[in-house]
Amino acid sequence: MERGAAVVAEDVRGEALALLQAVPEGEPLDPVATALITLAVHASVTTLDRDGTDRAMRVALDAGATPAQVHETLVVVSGLGVHTLMEGSAHLAAILRERGDTSLDAPLDADRATLRTRMQGDDPYWTDFEREVPGFLDALLRQSPEAYQAFFAYTAVPWRTGAVRGLVKELMSMASDATPTHRYLPGMRMHLANALRLGAGRATVLHALDIAAAAPAHRGIPAAPGTGR
């Protein structure tokens, strides 16, 4: 798709199917993974379905998920807010270049260069990341080393705690990016590819996408009773 084009639900499914062409069927999602992915899409900031979140938590616990797994799911999908940085940082850098700012193309200073080596190194994960979200990490590092470090620190939390299997984390991230109220194709594609590398089959990916497609519209969150003036 061309950058800037409107993304509809059919585009999400189409992108996924294109990446799944040669992928074997594989095993279905187990009940715990299904419940955690359902929780992820209902709890994500682009849905915030409180009733659905409550139901999904209960179903997950009843299916055998631990409290740590349920909470780690919340930590994983809370990272959706970083998409603001992903899109905004690169756009701001482009606007500043249009206005003649040459600092964004100058060699990194020693502190930033050291920071990039420490955080990214030569990990091929970040090469794949750059392909889906081009220019983001460089723009973020140049504009805010503090936010750059915070990005790596926060998104690493659920991978350090490790309560939920990596494959399920990738599927819930993919599903959260594929909900009707988000449709963030760069993240959806990246997490789908990661899930495939971790052994996901076609059946699990499509089931996760079906869960995402059924997520409700964002209804808003009312204020607590008695807080008005």
Tab-separated table of C-alpha atoms in Angstrom:
chain	number	residue	atom	x	y	z
A	1	MET	CA	0.000	0.000	0.000
A	2	GLU	CA	1.068	3.598	-0.574
A	3	ARG	CA	2.042	5.469	2.550
A	4	GLY	CA	-0.794	7.790	3.560
A	5	ALA	CA	-3.536	5.665	1.990
A	6	ALA	CA	-6.552	4.843	4.125
A	7	VAL	CA	-6.309	1.381	5.695
A	8	VAL	CA	-9.494	-0.678	5.935
A	9	ALA	CA	-10.127	-4.049	7.582
A	10	GLU	CA	-9.713	-5.896	4.278
A	11	ASP	CA	-6.222	-4.435	3.920
A	12	VAL	CA	-5.200	-5.866	7.289
A	13	ARG	CA	-6.365	-9.331	6.308
A	14	GLY	CA	-4.838	-9.033	2.850
A	15	GLU	CA	-1.409	-8.073	4.196
A	16	ALA	CA	-1.515	-11.010	6.577
A	17	LEU	CA	-2.576	-13.503	3.928
A	18	ALA	CA	0.244	-12.362	1.662
A	19	LEU	CA	2.755	-13.125	4.421
A	20	LEU	CA	1.118	-16.492	5.129
A	21	GLN	CA	1.192	-17.902	1.606
A	22	ALA	CA	3.860	-20.536	2.242
A	23	VAL	CA	3.162	-21.056	5.952
A	24	PRO	CA	1.903	-24.498	7.047
A	25	GLU	CA	-1.389	-24.790	8.942
A	26	GLY	CA	0.195	-25.658	12.270
A	27	GLU	CA	-1.490	-26.178	15.609
A	28	PRO	CA	-4.537	-24.205	16.822
A	29	LEU	CA	-4.321	-21.703	19.659
A	30	ASP	CA	-4.700	-23.273	23.084
A	31	PRO	CA	-7.369	-21.895	25.487
A	32	VAL	CA	-4.930	-19.835	27.575
A	33	ALA	CA	-3.346	-18.177	24.533
A	34	THR	CA	-6.798	-17.501	23.077
A	35	ALA	CA	-7.936	-15.852	26.302
A	36	LEU	CA	-4.787	-13.739	26.643
A	37	ILE	CA	-4.989	-12.509	23.042
A	38	THR	CA	-8.663	-11.685	23.596
A	39	LEU	CA	-7.688	-9.757	26.713
A	40	ALA	CA	-5.004	-7.913	24.769
A	41	VAL	CA	-7.355	-6.597	22.088
A	42	HIS	CA	-10.051	-5.564	24.591
A	43	ALA	CA	-7.590	-3.891	26.978
A	44	SER	CA	-5.573	-2.053	24.319
A	45	VAL	CA	-5.743	1.724	24.348
A	46	THR	CA	-7.478	1.789	20.965
A	47	THR	CA	-10.349	-0.329	22.309
A	48	LEU	CA	-10.459	0.033	26.133
A	49	ASP	CA	-13.506	-2.187	26.469
A	50	ARG	CA	-13.806	-2.476	30.246
A	51	ASP	CA	-16.531	-5.140	30.249
A	52	GLY	CA	-14.698	-7.189	27.634
A	53	THR	CA	-11.433	-6.817	29.544
A	54	ASP	CA	-13.113	-8.048	32.727
A	55	ARG	CA	-14.603	-11.059	30.933
A	56	ALA	CA	-11.326	-11.922	29.213
A	57	MET	CA	-9.397	-11.755	32.489
A	58	ARG	CA	-11.842	-14.157	34.141
A	59	VAL	CA	-11.790	-16.530	31.178
A	60	ALA	CA	-7.971	-16.472	31.127
A	61	LEU	CA	-7.700	-17.242	34.842
A	62	ASP	CA	-10.331	-19.976	34.569
A	63	ALA	CA	-8.419	-21.481	31.637
A	64	GLY	CA	-5.276	-21.728	33.750
A	65	ALA	CA	-3.442	-18.454	33.093
A	66	THR	CA	-1.501	-17.120	36.062
A	67	PRO	CA	-2.062	-13.603	37.450
A	68	ALA	CA	1.461	-12.778	36.220
A	69	GLN	CA	0.516	-13.791	32.677
A	70	VAL	CA	-2.663	-11.721	32.785
A	71	HIS	CA	-0.815	-8.642	34.003
A	72	GLU	CA	2.076	-9.107	31.589
A	73	THR	CA	-0.499	-9.059	28.777
A	74	LEU	CA	-1.541	-5.593	29.952
A	75	VAL	CA	2.088	-4.462	29.976
A	76	VAL	CA	2.606	-5.755	26.430
A	77	VAL	CA	-0.380	-3.965	24.912
A	78	SER	CA	0.166	-0.769	26.901
A	79	GLY	CA	3.110	-0.260	24.557
A	80	LEU	CA	0.714	0.648	21.730
A	81	GLY	CA	1.139	4.254	22.804
A	82	VAL	CA	4.627	4.154	21.329
A	83	HIS	CA	3.062	4.295	17.865
A	84	THR	CA	2.634	8.013	18.505
A	85	LEU	CA	6.415	8.254	18.732
A	86	MET	CA	6.946	5.986	15.736
A	87	GLU	CA	4.817	8.083	13.427
A	88	GLY	CA	5.365	11.497	14.995
A	89	SER	CA	9.147	11.495	15.405
A	90	ALA	CA	9.849	10.645	11.777
A	91	HIS	CA	7.270	13.153	10.520
A	92	LEU	CA	8.737	15.924	12.670
A	93	ALA	CA	12.217	15.117	11.377
A	94	ALA	CA	10.951	15.351	7.780
A	95	ILE	CA	9.312	18.738	8.434
A	96	LEU	CA	12.466	20.081	10.066
A	97	ARG	CA	14.543	18.951	7.084
A	98	GLU	CA	12.116	20.758	4.777
A	99	ARG	CA	12.790	23.892	6.820
A	100	GLY	CA	16.537	23.603	6.427
A	101	ASP	CA	17.540	21.905	9.665
A	102	THR	CA	20.790	20.095	8.829
A	103	SER	CA	21.458	18.764	12.337
A	104	LEU	CA	19.300	15.715	11.683
A	105	ASP	CA	21.686	14.505	8.970
A	106	ALA	CA	24.942	15.324	10.748
A	107	PRO	CA	27.058	12.531	12.246
A	108	LEU	CA	25.853	11.500	15.677
A	109	ASP	CA	27.733	13.000	18.594
A	110	ALA	CA	29.742	10.623	20.745
A	111	ASP	CA	27.071	10.194	23.416
A	112	ARG	CA	24.315	9.358	20.925
A	113	ALA	CA	26.562	7.047	18.925
A	114	THR	CA	27.489	5.155	22.083
A	115	LEU	CA	23.843	4.972	23.081
A	116	ARG	CA	22.816	3.554	19.690
A	117	THR	CA	25.537	0.917	19.844
A	118	ARG	CA	24.458	-0.073	23.348
A	119	MET	CA	20.739	-0.237	22.585
A	120	GLN	CA	20.662	-1.529	18.998
A	121	GLY	CA	24.105	-2.933	18.256
A	122	ASP	CA	24.005	-5.241	15.258
A	123	ASP	CA	20.872	-7.115	16.345
A	124	PRO	CA	19.004	-8.150	13.156
A	125	TYR	CA	15.718	-7.508	14.979
A	126	TRP	CA	16.290	-3.777	14.620
A	127	THR	CA	17.114	-4.169	10.935
A	128	ASP	CA	13.666	-5.709	10.443
A	129	PHE	CA	12.174	-2.998	12.626
A	130	GLU	CA	13.751	-0.290	10.479
A	131	ARG	CA	12.228	-1.827	7.359
A	132	GLU	CA	8.701	-1.518	8.795
A	133	VAL	CA	9.155	1.835	10.570
A	134	PRO	CA	11.892	3.570	8.557
A	135	GLY	CA	13.703	6.468	10.170
A	136	PHE	CA	11.982	6.245	13.549
A	137	LEU	CA	14.842	5.142	15.785
A	138	ASP	CA	17.323	7.592	14.281
A	139	ALA	CA	14.848	10.462	14.546
A	140	LEU	CA	14.003	9.566	18.130
A	141	LEU	CA	17.643	9.280	19.143
A	142	ARG	CA	18.501	12.639	17.593
A	143	GLN	CA	15.497	14.499	19.007
A	144	SER	CA	15.347	12.925	22.464
A	145	PRO	CA	17.984	10.526	23.772
A	146	GLU	CA	15.878	10.315	26.947
A	147	ALA	CA	12.813	9.094	25.053
A	148	TYR	CA	15.033	6.762	23.006
A	149	GLN	CA	16.286	5.082	26.168
A	150	ALA	CA	12.789	5.007	27.633
A	151	PHE	CA	11.458	3.313	24.494
A	152	PHE	CA	13.939	0.460	24.826
A	153	ALA	CA	13.489	0.193	28.590
A	154	TYR	CA	9.691	0.038	28.566
A	155	THR	CA	9.195	-2.243	25.589
A	156	ALA	CA	11.746	-4.671	27.072
A	157	VAL	CA	9.848	-5.115	30.352
A	158	PRO	CA	7.524	-7.989	29.327
A	159	TRP	CA	10.438	-9.765	27.629
A	160	ARG	CA	12.452	-9.621	30.860
A	161	THR	CA	9.623	-10.828	33.080
A	162	GLY	CA	8.790	-13.593	30.593
A	163	ALA	CA	5.516	-14.823	32.091
A	164	VAL	CA	3.913	-15.220	28.646
A	165	ARG	CA	5.629	-17.183	25.870
A	166	GLY	CA	7.297	-15.018	23.255
A	167	LEU	CA	5.127	-16.456	20.500
A	168	VAL	CA	1.938	-15.485	22.331
A	169	LYS	CA	3.320	-12.000	23.034
A	170	GLU	CA	3.936	-11.519	19.329
A	171	LEU	CA	0.441	-12.778	18.451
A	172	MET	CA	-1.252	-10.490	20.980
A	173	SER	CA	0.806	-7.542	19.717
A	174	MET	CA	-0.101	-8.395	16.136
A	175	ALA	CA	-3.789	-8.701	17.057
A	176	SER	CA	-3.791	-5.389	18.937
A	177	ASP	CA	-2.306	-3.675	15.876
A	178	ALA	CA	-4.999	-5.285	13.690
A	179	THR	CA	-8.116	-4.216	15.624
A	180	PRO	CA	-10.778	-2.251	13.704
A	181	THR	CA	-9.972	0.886	15.690
A	182	HIS	CA	-6.198	0.736	15.110
A	183	ARG	CA	-5.185	-0.998	11.831
A	184	TYR	CA	-1.472	-0.233	12.308
A	185	LEU	CA	0.013	-2.236	9.461
A	186	PRO	CA	3.725	-1.628	10.210
A	187	GLY	CA	3.339	-3.184	13.646
A	188	MET	CA	0.967	-5.894	12.469
A	189	ARG	CA	3.390	-7.025	9.766
A	190	MET	CA	6.417	-6.893	12.071
A	191	HIS	CA	4.768	-8.879	14.885
A	192	LEU	CA	3.346	-11.397	12.414
A	193	ALA	CA	6.818	-11.978	10.971
A	194	ASN	CA	8.238	-12.384	14.487
A	195	ALA	CA	5.488	-14.870	15.351
A	196	LEU	CA	6.320	-16.904	12.258
A	197	ARG	CA	9.992	-16.978	13.231
A	198	LEU	CA	8.930	-18.310	16.637
A	199	GLY	CA	6.979	-21.140	15.020
A	200	ALA	CA	3.444	-19.832	14.521
A	201	GLY	CA	1.385	-21.629	11.901
A	202	ARG	CA	-1.292	-20.250	9.647
A	203	ALA	CA	-4.093	-21.423	11.950
A	204	THR	CA	-2.824	-19.531	15.001
A	205	VAL	CA	-2.212	-16.319	13.072
A	206	LEU	CA	-5.654	-16.332	11.456
A	207	HIS	CA	-7.338	-17.157	14.772
A	208	ALA	CA	-5.572	-14.203	16.416
A	209	LEU	CA	-6.661	-11.954	13.542
A	210	ASP	CA	-10.249	-13.175	13.937
A	211	ILE	CA	-10.096	-12.221	17.616
A	212	ALA	CA	-8.802	-8.791	16.610
A	213	ALA	CA	-11.501	-8.291	13.970
A	214	ALA	CA	-14.205	-8.929	16.589
A	215	ALA	CA	-12.929	-6.220	18.963
A	216	PRO	CA	-15.575	-3.554	19.610
A	217	ALA	CA	-15.380	0.137	18.849
A	218	HIS	CA	-13.921	2.383	21.543
A	219	ARG	CA	-16.904	3.530	23.651
A	220	GLY	CA	-14.999	5.881	25.928
A	221	ILE	CA	-14.399	5.626	29.667
A	222	PRO	CA	-16.760	7.494	32.026
A	223	ALA	CA	-15.474	9.436	34.995
A	224	ALA	CA	-15.762	7.919	38.461
A	225	PRO	CA	-18.998	8.817	40.282
A	226	GLY	CA	-18.790	11.927	42.415
A	227	THR	CA	-15.736	13.410	40.727
A	228	GLY	CA	-17.596	16.233	38.962
A	229	ARG	CA	-17.735	19.777	40.275
